[in-house]
mmCIF file with all atom_site columns, C-alpha atoms in Angstrom:
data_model
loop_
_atom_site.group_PDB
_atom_site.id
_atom_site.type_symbol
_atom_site.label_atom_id
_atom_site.label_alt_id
_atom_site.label_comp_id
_atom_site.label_asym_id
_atom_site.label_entity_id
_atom_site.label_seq_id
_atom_site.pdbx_PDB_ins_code
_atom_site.Cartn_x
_atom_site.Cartn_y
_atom_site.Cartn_z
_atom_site.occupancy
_atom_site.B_iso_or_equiv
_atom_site.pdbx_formal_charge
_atom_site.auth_seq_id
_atom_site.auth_comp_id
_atom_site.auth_asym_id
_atom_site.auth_atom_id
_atom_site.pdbx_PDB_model_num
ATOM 1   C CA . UNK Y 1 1   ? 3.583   13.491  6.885   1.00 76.00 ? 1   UNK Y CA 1
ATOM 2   C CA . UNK Y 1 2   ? 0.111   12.597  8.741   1.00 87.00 ? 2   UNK Y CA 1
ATOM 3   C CA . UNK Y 1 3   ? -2.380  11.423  6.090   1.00 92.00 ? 3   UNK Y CA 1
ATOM 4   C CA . UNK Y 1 4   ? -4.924  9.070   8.037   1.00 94.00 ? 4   UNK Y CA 1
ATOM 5   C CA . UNK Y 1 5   ? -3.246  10.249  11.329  1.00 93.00 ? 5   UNK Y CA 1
ATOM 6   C CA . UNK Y 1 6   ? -0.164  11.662  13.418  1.00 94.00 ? 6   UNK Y CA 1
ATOM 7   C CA . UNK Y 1 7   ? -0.235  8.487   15.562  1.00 94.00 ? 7   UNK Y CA 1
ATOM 8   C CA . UNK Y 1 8   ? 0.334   6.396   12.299  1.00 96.00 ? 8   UNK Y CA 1
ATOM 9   C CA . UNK Y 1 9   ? 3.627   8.296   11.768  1.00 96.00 ? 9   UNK Y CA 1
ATOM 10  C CA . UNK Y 1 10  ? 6.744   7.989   13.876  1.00 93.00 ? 10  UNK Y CA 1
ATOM 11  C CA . UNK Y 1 11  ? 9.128   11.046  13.292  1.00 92.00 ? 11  UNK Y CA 1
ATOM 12  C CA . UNK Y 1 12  ? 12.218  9.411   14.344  1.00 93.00 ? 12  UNK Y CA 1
ATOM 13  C CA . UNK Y 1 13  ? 12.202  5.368   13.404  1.00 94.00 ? 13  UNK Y CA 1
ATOM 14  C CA . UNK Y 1 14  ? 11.400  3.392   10.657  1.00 96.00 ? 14  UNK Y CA 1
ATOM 15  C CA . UNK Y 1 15  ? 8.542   1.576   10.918  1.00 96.00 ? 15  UNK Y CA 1
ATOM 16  C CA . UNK Y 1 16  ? 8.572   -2.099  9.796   1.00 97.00 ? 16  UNK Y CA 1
ATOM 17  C CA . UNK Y 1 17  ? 5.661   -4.434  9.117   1.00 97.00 ? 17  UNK Y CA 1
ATOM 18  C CA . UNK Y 1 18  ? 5.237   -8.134  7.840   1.00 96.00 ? 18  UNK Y CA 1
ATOM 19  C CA . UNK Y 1 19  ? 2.154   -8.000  5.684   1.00 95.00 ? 19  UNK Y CA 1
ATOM 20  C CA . UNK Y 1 20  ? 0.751   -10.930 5.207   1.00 93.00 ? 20  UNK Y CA 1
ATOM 21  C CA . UNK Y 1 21  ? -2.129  -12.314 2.840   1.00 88.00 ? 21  UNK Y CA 1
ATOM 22  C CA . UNK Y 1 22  ? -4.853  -14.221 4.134   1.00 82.00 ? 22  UNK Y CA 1
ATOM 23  C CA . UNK Y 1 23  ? -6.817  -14.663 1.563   1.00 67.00 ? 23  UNK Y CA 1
ATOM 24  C CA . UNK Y 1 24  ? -6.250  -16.177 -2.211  1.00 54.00 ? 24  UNK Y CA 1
ATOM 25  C CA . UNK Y 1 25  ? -9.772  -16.122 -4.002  1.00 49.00 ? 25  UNK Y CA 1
ATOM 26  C CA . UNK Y 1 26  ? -8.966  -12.475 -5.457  1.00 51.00 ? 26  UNK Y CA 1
ATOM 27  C CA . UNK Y 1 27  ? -6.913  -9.947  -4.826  1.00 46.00 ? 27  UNK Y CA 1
ATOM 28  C CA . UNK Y 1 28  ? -7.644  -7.666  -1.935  1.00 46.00 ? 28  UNK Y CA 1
ATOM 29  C CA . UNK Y 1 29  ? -9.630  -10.226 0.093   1.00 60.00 ? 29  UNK Y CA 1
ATOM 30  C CA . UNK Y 1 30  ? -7.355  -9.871  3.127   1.00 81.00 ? 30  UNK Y CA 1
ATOM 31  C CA . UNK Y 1 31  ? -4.414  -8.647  4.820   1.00 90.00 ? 31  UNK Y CA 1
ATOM 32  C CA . UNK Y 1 32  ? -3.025  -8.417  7.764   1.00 94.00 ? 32  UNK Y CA 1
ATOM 33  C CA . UNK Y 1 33  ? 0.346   -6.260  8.856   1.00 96.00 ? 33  UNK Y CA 1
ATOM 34  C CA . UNK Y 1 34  ? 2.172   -7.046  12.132  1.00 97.00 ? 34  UNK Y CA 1
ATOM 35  C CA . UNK Y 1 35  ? 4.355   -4.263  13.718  1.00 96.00 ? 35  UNK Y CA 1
ATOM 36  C CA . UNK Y 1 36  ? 8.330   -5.998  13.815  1.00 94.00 ? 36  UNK Y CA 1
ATOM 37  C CA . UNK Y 1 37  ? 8.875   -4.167  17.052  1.00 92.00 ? 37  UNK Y CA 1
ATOM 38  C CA . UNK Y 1 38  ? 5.988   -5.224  19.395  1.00 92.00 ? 38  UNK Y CA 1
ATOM 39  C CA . UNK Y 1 39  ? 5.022   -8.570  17.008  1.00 93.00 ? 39  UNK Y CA 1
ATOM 40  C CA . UNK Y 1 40  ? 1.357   -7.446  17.441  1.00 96.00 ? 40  UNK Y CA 1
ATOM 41  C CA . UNK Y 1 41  ? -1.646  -6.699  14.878  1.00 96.00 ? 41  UNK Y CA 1
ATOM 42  C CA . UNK Y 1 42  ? -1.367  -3.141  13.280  1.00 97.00 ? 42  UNK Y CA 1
ATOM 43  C CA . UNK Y 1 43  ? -3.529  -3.017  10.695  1.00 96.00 ? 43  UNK Y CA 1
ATOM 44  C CA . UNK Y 1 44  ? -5.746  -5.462  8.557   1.00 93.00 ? 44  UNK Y CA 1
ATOM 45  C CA . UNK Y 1 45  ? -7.771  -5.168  5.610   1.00 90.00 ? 45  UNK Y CA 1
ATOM 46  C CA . UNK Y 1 46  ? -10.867 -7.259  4.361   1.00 80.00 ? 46  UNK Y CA 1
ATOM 47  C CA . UNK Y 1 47  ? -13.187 -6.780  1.154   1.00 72.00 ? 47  UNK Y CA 1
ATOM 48  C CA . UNK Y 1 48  ? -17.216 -6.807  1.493   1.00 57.00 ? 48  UNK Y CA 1
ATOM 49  C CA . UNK Y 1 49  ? -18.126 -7.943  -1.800  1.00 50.00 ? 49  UNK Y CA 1
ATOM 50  C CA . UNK Y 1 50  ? -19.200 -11.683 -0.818  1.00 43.00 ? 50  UNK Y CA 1
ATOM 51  C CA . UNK Y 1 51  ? -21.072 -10.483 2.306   1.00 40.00 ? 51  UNK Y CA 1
ATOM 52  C CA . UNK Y 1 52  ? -17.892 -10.704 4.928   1.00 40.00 ? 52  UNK Y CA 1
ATOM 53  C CA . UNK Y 1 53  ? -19.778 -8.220  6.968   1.00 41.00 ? 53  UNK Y CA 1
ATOM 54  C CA . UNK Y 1 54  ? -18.374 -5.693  9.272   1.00 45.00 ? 54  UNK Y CA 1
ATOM 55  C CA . UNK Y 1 55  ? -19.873 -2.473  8.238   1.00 44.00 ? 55  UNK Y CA 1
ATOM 56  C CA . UNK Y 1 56  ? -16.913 -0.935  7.001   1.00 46.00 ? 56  UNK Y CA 1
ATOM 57  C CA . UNK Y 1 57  ? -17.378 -1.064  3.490   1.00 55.00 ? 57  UNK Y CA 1
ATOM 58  C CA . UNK Y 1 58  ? -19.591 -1.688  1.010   1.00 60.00 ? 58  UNK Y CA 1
ATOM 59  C CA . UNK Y 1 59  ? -20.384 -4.585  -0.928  1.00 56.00 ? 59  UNK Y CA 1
ATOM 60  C CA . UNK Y 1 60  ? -17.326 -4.790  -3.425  1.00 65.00 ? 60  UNK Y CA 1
ATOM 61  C CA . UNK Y 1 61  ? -14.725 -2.054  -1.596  1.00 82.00 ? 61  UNK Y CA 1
ATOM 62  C CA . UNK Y 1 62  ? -11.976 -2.353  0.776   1.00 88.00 ? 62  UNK Y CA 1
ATOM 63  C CA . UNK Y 1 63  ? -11.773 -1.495  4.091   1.00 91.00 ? 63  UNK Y CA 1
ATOM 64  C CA . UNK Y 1 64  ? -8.235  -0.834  5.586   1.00 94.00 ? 64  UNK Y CA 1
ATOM 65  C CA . UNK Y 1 65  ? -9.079  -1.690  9.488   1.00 94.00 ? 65  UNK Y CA 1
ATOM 66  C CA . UNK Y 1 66  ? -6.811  -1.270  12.828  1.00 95.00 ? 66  UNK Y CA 1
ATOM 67  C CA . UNK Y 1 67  ? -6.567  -3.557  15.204  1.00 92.00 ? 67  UNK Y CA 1
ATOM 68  C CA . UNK Y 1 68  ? -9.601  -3.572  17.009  1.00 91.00 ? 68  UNK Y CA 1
ATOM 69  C CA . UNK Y 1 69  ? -11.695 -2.795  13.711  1.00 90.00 ? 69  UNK Y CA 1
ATOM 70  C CA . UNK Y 1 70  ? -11.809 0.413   13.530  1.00 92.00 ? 70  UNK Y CA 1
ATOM 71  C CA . UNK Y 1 71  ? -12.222 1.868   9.798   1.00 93.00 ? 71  UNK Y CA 1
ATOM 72  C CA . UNK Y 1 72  ? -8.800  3.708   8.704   1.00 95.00 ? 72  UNK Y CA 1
ATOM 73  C CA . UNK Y 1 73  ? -9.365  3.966   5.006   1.00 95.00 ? 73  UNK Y CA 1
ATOM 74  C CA . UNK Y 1 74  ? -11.636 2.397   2.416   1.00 93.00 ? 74  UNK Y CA 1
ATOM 75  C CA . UNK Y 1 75  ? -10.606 1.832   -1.151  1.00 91.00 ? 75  UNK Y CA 1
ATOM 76  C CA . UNK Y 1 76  ? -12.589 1.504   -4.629  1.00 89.00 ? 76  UNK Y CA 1
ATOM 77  C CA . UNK Y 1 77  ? -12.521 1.416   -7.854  1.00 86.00 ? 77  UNK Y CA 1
ATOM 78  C CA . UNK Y 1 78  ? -13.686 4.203   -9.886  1.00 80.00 ? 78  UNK Y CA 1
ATOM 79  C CA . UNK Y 1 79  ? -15.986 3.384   -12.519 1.00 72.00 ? 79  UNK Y CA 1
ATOM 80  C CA . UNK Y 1 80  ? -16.095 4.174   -15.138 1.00 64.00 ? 80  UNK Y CA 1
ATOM 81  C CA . UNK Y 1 81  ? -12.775 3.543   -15.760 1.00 58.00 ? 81  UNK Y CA 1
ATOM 82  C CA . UNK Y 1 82  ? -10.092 2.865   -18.574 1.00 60.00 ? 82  UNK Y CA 1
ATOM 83  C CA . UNK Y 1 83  ? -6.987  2.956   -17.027 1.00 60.00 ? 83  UNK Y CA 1
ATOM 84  C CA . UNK Y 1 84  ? -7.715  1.360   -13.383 1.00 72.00 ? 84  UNK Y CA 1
ATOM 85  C CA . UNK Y 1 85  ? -8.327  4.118   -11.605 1.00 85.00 ? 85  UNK Y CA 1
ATOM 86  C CA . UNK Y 1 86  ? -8.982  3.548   -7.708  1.00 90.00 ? 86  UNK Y CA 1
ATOM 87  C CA . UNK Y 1 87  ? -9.660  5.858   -5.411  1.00 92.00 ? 87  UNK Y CA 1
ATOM 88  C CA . UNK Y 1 88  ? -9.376  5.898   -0.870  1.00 93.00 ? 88  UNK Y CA 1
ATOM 89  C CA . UNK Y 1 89  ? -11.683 7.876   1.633   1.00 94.00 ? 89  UNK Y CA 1
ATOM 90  C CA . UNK Y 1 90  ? -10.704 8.287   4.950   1.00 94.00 ? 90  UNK Y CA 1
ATOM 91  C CA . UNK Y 1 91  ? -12.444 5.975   7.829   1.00 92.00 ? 91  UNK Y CA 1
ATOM 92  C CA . UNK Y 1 92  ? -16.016 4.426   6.274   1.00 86.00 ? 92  UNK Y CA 1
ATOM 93  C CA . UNK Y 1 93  ? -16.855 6.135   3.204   1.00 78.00 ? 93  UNK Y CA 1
ATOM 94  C CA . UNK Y 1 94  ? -19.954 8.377   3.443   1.00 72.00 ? 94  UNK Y CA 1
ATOM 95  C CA . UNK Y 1 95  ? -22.229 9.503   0.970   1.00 71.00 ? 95  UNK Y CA 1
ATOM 96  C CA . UNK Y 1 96  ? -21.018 13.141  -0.904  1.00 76.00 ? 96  UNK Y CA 1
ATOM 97  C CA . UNK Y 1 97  ? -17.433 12.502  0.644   1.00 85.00 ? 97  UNK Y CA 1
ATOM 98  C CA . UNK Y 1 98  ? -14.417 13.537  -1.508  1.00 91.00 ? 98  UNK Y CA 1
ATOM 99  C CA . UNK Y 1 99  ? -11.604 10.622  -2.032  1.00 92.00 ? 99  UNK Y CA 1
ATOM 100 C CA . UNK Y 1 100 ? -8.474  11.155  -0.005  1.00 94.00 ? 100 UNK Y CA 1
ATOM 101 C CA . UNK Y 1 101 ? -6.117  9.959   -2.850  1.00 95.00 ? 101 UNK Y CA 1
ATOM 102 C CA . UNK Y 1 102 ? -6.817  8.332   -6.296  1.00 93.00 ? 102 UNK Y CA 1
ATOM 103 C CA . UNK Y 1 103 ? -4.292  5.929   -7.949  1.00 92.00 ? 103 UNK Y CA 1
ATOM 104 C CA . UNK Y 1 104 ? -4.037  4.268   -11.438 1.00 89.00 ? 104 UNK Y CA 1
ATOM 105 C CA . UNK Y 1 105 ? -1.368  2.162   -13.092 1.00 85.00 ? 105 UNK Y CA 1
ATOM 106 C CA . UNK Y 1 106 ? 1.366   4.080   -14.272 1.00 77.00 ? 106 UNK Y CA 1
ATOM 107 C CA . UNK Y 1 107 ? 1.042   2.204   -17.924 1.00 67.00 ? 107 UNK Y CA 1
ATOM 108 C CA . UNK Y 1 108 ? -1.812  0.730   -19.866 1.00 55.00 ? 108 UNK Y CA 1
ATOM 109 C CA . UNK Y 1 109 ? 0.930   -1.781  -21.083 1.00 51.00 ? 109 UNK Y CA 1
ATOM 110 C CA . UNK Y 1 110 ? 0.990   -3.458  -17.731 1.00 54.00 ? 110 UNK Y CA 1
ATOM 111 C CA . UNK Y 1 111 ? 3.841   -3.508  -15.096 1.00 56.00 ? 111 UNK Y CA 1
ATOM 112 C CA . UNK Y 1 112 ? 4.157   -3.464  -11.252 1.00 59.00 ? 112 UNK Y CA 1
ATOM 113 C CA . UNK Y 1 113 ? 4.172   0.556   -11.288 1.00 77.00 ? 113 UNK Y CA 1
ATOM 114 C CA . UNK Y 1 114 ? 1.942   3.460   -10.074 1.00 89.00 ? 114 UNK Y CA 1
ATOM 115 C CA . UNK Y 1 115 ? 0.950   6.881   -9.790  1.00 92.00 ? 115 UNK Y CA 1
ATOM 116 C CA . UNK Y 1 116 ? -0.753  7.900   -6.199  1.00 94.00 ? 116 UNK Y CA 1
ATOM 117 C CA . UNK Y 1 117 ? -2.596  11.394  -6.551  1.00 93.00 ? 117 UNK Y CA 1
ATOM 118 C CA . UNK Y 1 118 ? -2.883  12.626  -2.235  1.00 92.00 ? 118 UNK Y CA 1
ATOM 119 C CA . UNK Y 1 119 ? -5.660  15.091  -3.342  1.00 89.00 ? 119 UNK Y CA 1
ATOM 120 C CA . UNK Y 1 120 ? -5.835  17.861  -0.741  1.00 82.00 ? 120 UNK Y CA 1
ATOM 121 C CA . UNK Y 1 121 ? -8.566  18.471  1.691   1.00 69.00 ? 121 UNK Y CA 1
ATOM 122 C CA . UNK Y 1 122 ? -11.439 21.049  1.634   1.00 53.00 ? 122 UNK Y CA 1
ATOM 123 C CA . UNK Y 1 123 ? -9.568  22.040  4.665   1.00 52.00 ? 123 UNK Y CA 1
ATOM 124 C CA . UNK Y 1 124 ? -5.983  22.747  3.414   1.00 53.00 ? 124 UNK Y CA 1
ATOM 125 C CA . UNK Y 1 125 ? -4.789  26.415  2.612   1.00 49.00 ? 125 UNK Y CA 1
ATOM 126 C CA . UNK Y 1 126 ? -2.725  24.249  -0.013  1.00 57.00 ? 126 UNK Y CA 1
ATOM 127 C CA . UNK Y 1 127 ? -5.014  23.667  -3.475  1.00 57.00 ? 127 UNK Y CA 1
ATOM 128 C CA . UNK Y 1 128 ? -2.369  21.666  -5.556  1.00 70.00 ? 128 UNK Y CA 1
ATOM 129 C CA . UNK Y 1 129 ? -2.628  17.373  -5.106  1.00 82.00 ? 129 UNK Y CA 1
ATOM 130 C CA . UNK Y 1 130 ? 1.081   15.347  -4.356  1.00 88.00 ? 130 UNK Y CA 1
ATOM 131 C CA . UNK Y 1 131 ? 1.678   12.938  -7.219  1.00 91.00 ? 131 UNK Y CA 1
ATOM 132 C CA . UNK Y 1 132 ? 3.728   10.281  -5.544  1.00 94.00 ? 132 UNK Y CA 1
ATOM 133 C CA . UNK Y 1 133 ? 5.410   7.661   -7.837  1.00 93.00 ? 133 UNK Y CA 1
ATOM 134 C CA . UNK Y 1 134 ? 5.632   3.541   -7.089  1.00 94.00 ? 134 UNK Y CA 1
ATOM 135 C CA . UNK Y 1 135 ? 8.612   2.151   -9.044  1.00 94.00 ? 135 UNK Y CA 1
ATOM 136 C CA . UNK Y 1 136 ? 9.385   -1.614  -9.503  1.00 93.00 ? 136 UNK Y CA 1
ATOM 137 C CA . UNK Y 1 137 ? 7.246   -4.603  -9.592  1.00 91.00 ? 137 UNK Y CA 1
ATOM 138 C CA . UNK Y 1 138 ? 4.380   -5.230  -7.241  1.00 92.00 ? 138 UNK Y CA 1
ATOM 139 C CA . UNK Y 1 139 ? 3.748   -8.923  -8.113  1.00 91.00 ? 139 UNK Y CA 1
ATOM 140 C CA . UNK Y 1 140 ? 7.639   -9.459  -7.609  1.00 91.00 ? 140 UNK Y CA 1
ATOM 141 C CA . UNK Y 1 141 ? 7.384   -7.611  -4.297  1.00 93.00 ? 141 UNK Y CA 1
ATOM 142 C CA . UNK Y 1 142 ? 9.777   -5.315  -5.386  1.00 94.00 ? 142 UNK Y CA 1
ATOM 143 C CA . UNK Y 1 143 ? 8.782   -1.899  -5.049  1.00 95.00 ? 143 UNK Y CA 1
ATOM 144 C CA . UNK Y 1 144 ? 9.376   1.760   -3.307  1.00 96.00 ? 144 UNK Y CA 1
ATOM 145 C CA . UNK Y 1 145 ? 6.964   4.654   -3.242  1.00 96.00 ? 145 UNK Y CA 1
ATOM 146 C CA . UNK Y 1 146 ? 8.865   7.644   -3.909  1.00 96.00 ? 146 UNK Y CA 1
ATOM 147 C CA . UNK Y 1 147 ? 7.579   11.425  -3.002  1.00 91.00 ? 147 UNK Y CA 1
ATOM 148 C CA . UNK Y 1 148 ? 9.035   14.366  -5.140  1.00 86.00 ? 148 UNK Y CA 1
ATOM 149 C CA . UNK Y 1 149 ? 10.596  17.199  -3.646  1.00 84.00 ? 149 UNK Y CA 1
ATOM 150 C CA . UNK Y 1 150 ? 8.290   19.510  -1.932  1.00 74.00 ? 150 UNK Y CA 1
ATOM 151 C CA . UNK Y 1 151 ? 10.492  22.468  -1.424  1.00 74.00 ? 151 UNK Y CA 1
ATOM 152 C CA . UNK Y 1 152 ? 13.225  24.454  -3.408  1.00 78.00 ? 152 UNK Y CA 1
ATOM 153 C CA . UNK Y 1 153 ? 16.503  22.407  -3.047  1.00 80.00 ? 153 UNK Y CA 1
ATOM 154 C CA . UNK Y 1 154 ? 14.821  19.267  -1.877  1.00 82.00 ? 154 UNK Y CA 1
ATOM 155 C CA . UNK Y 1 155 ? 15.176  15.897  -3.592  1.00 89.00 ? 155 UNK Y CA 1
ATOM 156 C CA . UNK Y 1 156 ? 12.969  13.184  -3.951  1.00 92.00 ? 156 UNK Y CA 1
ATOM 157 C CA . UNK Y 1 157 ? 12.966  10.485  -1.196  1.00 93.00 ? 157 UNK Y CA 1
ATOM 158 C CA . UNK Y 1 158 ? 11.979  6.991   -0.691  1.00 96.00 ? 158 UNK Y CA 1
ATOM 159 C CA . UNK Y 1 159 ? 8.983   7.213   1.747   1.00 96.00 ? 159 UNK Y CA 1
ATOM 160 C CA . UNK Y 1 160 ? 7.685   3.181   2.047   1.00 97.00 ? 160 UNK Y CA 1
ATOM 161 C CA . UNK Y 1 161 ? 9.313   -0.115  0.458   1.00 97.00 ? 161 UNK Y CA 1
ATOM 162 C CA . UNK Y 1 162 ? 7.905   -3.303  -0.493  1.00 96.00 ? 162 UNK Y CA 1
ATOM 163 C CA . UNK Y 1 163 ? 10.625  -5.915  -0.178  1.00 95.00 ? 163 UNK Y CA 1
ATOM 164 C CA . UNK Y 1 164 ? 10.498  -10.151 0.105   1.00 93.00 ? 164 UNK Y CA 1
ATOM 165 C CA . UNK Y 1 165 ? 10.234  -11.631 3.378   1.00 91.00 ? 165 UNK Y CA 1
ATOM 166 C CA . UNK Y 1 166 ? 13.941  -13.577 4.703   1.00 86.00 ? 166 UNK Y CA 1
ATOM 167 C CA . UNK Y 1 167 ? 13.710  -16.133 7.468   1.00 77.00 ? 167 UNK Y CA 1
ATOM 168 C CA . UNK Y 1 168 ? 17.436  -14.756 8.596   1.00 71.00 ? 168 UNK Y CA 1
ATOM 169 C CA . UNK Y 1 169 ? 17.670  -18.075 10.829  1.00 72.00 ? 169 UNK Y CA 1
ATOM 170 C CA . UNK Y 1 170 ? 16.529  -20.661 8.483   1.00 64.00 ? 170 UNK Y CA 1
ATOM 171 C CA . UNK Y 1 171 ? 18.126  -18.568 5.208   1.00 71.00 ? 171 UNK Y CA 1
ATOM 172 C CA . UNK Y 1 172 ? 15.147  -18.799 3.532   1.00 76.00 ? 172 UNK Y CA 1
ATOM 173 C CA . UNK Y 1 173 ? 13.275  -16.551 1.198   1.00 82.00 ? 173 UNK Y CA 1
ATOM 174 C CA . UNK Y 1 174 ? 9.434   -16.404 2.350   1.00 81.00 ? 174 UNK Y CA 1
ATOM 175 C CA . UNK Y 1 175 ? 6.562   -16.713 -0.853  1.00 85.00 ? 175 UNK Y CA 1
ATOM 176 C CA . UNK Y 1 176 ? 4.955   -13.641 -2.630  1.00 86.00 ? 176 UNK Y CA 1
ATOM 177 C CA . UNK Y 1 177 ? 2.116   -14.191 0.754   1.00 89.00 ? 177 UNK Y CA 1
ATOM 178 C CA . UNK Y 1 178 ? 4.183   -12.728 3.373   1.00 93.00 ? 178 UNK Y CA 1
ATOM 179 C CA . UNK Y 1 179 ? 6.204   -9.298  2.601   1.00 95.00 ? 179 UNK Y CA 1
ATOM 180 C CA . UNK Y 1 180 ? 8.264   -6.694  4.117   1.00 96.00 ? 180 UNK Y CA 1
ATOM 181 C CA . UNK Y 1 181 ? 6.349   -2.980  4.310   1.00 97.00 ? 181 UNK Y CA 1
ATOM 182 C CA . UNK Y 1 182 ? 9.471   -0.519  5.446   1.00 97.00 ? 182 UNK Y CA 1
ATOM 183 C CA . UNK Y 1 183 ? 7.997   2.790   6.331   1.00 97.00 ? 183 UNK Y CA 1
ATOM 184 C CA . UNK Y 1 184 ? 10.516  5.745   6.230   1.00 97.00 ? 184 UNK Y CA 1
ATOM 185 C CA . UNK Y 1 185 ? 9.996   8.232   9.577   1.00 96.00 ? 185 UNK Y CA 1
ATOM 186 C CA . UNK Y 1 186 ? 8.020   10.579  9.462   1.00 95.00 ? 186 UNK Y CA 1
ATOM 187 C CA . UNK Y 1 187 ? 5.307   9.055   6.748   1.00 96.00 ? 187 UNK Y CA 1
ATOM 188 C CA . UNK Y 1 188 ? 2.054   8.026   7.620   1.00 97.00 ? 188 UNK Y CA 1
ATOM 189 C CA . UNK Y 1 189 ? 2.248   3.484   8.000   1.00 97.00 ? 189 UNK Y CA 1
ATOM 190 C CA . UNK Y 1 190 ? -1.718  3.532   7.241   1.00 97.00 ? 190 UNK Y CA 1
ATOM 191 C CA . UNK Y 1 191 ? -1.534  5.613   3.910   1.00 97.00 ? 191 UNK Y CA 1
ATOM 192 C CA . UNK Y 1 192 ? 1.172   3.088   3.357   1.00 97.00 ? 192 UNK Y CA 1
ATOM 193 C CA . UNK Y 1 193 ? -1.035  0.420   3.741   1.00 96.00 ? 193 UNK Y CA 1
ATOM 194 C CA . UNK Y 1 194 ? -3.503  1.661   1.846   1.00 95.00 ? 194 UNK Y CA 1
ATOM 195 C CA . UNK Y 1 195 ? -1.090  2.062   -1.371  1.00 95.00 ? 195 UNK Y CA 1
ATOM 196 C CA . UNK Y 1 196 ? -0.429  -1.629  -0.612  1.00 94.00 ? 196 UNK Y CA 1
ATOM 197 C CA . UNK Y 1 197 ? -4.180  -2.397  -1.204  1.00 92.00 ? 197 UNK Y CA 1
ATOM 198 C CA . UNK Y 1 198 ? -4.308  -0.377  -4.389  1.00 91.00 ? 198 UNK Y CA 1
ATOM 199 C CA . UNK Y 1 199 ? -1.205  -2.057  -5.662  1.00 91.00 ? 199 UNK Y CA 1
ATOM 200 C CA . UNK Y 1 200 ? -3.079  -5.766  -4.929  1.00 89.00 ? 200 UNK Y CA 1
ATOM 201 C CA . UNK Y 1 201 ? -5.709  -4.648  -6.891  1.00 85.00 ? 201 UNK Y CA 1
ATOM 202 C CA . UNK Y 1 202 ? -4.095  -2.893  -10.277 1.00 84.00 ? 202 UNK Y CA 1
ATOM 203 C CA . UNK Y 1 203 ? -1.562  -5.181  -10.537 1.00 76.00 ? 203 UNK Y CA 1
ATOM 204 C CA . UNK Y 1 204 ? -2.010  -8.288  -7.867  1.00 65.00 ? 204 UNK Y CA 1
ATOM 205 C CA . UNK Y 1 205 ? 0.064   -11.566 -8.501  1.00 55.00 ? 205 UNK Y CA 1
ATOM 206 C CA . UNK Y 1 206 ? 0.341   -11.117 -12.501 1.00 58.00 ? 206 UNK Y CA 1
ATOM 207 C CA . UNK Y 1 207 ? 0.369   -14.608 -14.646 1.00 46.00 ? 207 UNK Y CA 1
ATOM 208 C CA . UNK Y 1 208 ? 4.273   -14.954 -15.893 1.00 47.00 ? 208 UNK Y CA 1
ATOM 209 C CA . UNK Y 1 209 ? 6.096   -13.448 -12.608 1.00 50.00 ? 209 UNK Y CA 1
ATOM 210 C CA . UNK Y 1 210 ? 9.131   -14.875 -12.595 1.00 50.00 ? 210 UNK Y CA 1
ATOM 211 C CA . UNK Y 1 211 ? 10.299  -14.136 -8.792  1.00 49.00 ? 211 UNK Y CA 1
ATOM 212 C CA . UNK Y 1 212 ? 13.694  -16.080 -9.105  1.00 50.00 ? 212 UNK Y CA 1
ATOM 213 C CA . UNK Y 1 213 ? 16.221  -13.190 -9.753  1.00 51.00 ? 213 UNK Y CA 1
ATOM 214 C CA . UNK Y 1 214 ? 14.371  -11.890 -6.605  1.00 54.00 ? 214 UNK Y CA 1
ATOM 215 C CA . UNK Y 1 215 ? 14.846  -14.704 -4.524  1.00 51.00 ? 215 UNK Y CA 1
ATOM 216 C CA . UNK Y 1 216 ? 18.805  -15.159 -5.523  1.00 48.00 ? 216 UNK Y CA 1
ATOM 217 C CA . UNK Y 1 217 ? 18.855  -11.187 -4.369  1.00 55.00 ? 217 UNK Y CA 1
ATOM 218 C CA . UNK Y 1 218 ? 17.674  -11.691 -1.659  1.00 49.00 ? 218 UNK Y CA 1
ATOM 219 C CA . UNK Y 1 219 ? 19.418  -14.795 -0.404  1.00 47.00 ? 219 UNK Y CA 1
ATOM 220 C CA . UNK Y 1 220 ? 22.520  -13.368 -1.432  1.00 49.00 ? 220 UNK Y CA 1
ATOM 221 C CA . UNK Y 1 221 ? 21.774  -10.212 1.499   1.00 51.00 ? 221 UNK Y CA 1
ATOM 222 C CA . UNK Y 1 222 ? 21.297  -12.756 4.169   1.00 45.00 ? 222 UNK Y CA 1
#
């Protein structure tokens, strides 16, 4: 499913990155995701408000970036706004330009989860949007994006998964900084990267997060 692009979707393998955040002031200042299978850069992300520069974005959004800079998606929040509503454009946002996807918390109560709107194109013979649902906990990094069936007889499917990192070797559960980002085949990685920016932002590293049930999980898989 090509959203930012066919080369950002492998139709046979999962795609695994380590996503990594390089920046603690707020949430959304930066990431940056590393590919498991060549080690190397694959996408990184960087907010404008505080005059970073870069010409991707503007003051106060988020630009989702490849590796050598190019713009991929940018990301902000739509205003006015009750509910946290946050909306992506594909490459550098232009003037008049309709959002690629909007996304909002899926509860006013709080909670990790989300509802992702993929509006459809001027372009597309296809007028209805594809709601796609993000169950589990964000701030725990403990979450899966799942798409509902798109044909008669089809069930839903896990498309991308946020899990903890595990240093296999040293049997050790990374912090809430450095995270797994499993992309299912076949599903765009930088429309998955993008959700991960959204997610930062509506529900970031909530106060009260107690990760340890997590952790114990996760050691208990090594």
């Amino acid at each position: 499913m090509a959203i930012v692009g066919k080369e950002y979707c492998d139709p046979e393998k999962e795609r695994v990155l380590t996503v990594r955040k390089t920046s603690h002031f707020s949430p959304g200042d930066g990431f940056a995701a590393y590919d498991h299978r060549t080690g190397g850069l694959a996408f990184r992300a960087d907010t404008y408000g505080r005059g970073h520069g870069g010409g991707a974005a503007s003051p106060g959004e988020l630009a989702l970036l490849g590796p050598a800079g190019e713009p991929l998606l940018t990301v902000r929040r739509r205003r006015p706004s009750l509910h946290q509503r946050w909306e992506g454009f594909l490459g550098a946002r232009a003037g008049g330009q309709k959002p690629l996807f909007s996304a909002r918390r899926s509860s006013i109560l709080g909670g990790g989860g989300a509802v992702v709107e993929l509006l459809p194109s001027s372009s597309s013979s296809d007028p209805s949007s594809v709601l796609l649902r993000v169950d589990g906990s964000f701030p725990r990094r403990c979450c899966r994006v799942v798409m509902p069936p798109r044909g008669e007889g089809e069930k839903e499917k896990v498309v991308a998964e946020i899990r903890r990192k595990v240093d296999v070797s040293a049997r050790v559960v990374m912090g809430r900084d450095v995270f797994v980002l499993r992309v299912s085949p076949g599903f765009d990685a930088a429309f998955a990267m993008g959700i991960v920016l959204v997610l930062d932002q509506i529900a970031g590293d909530e106060a009260g997060v107690d990760a340890g049930e997590d952790v114990l999980d996760a050691i208990a898989k090594i």
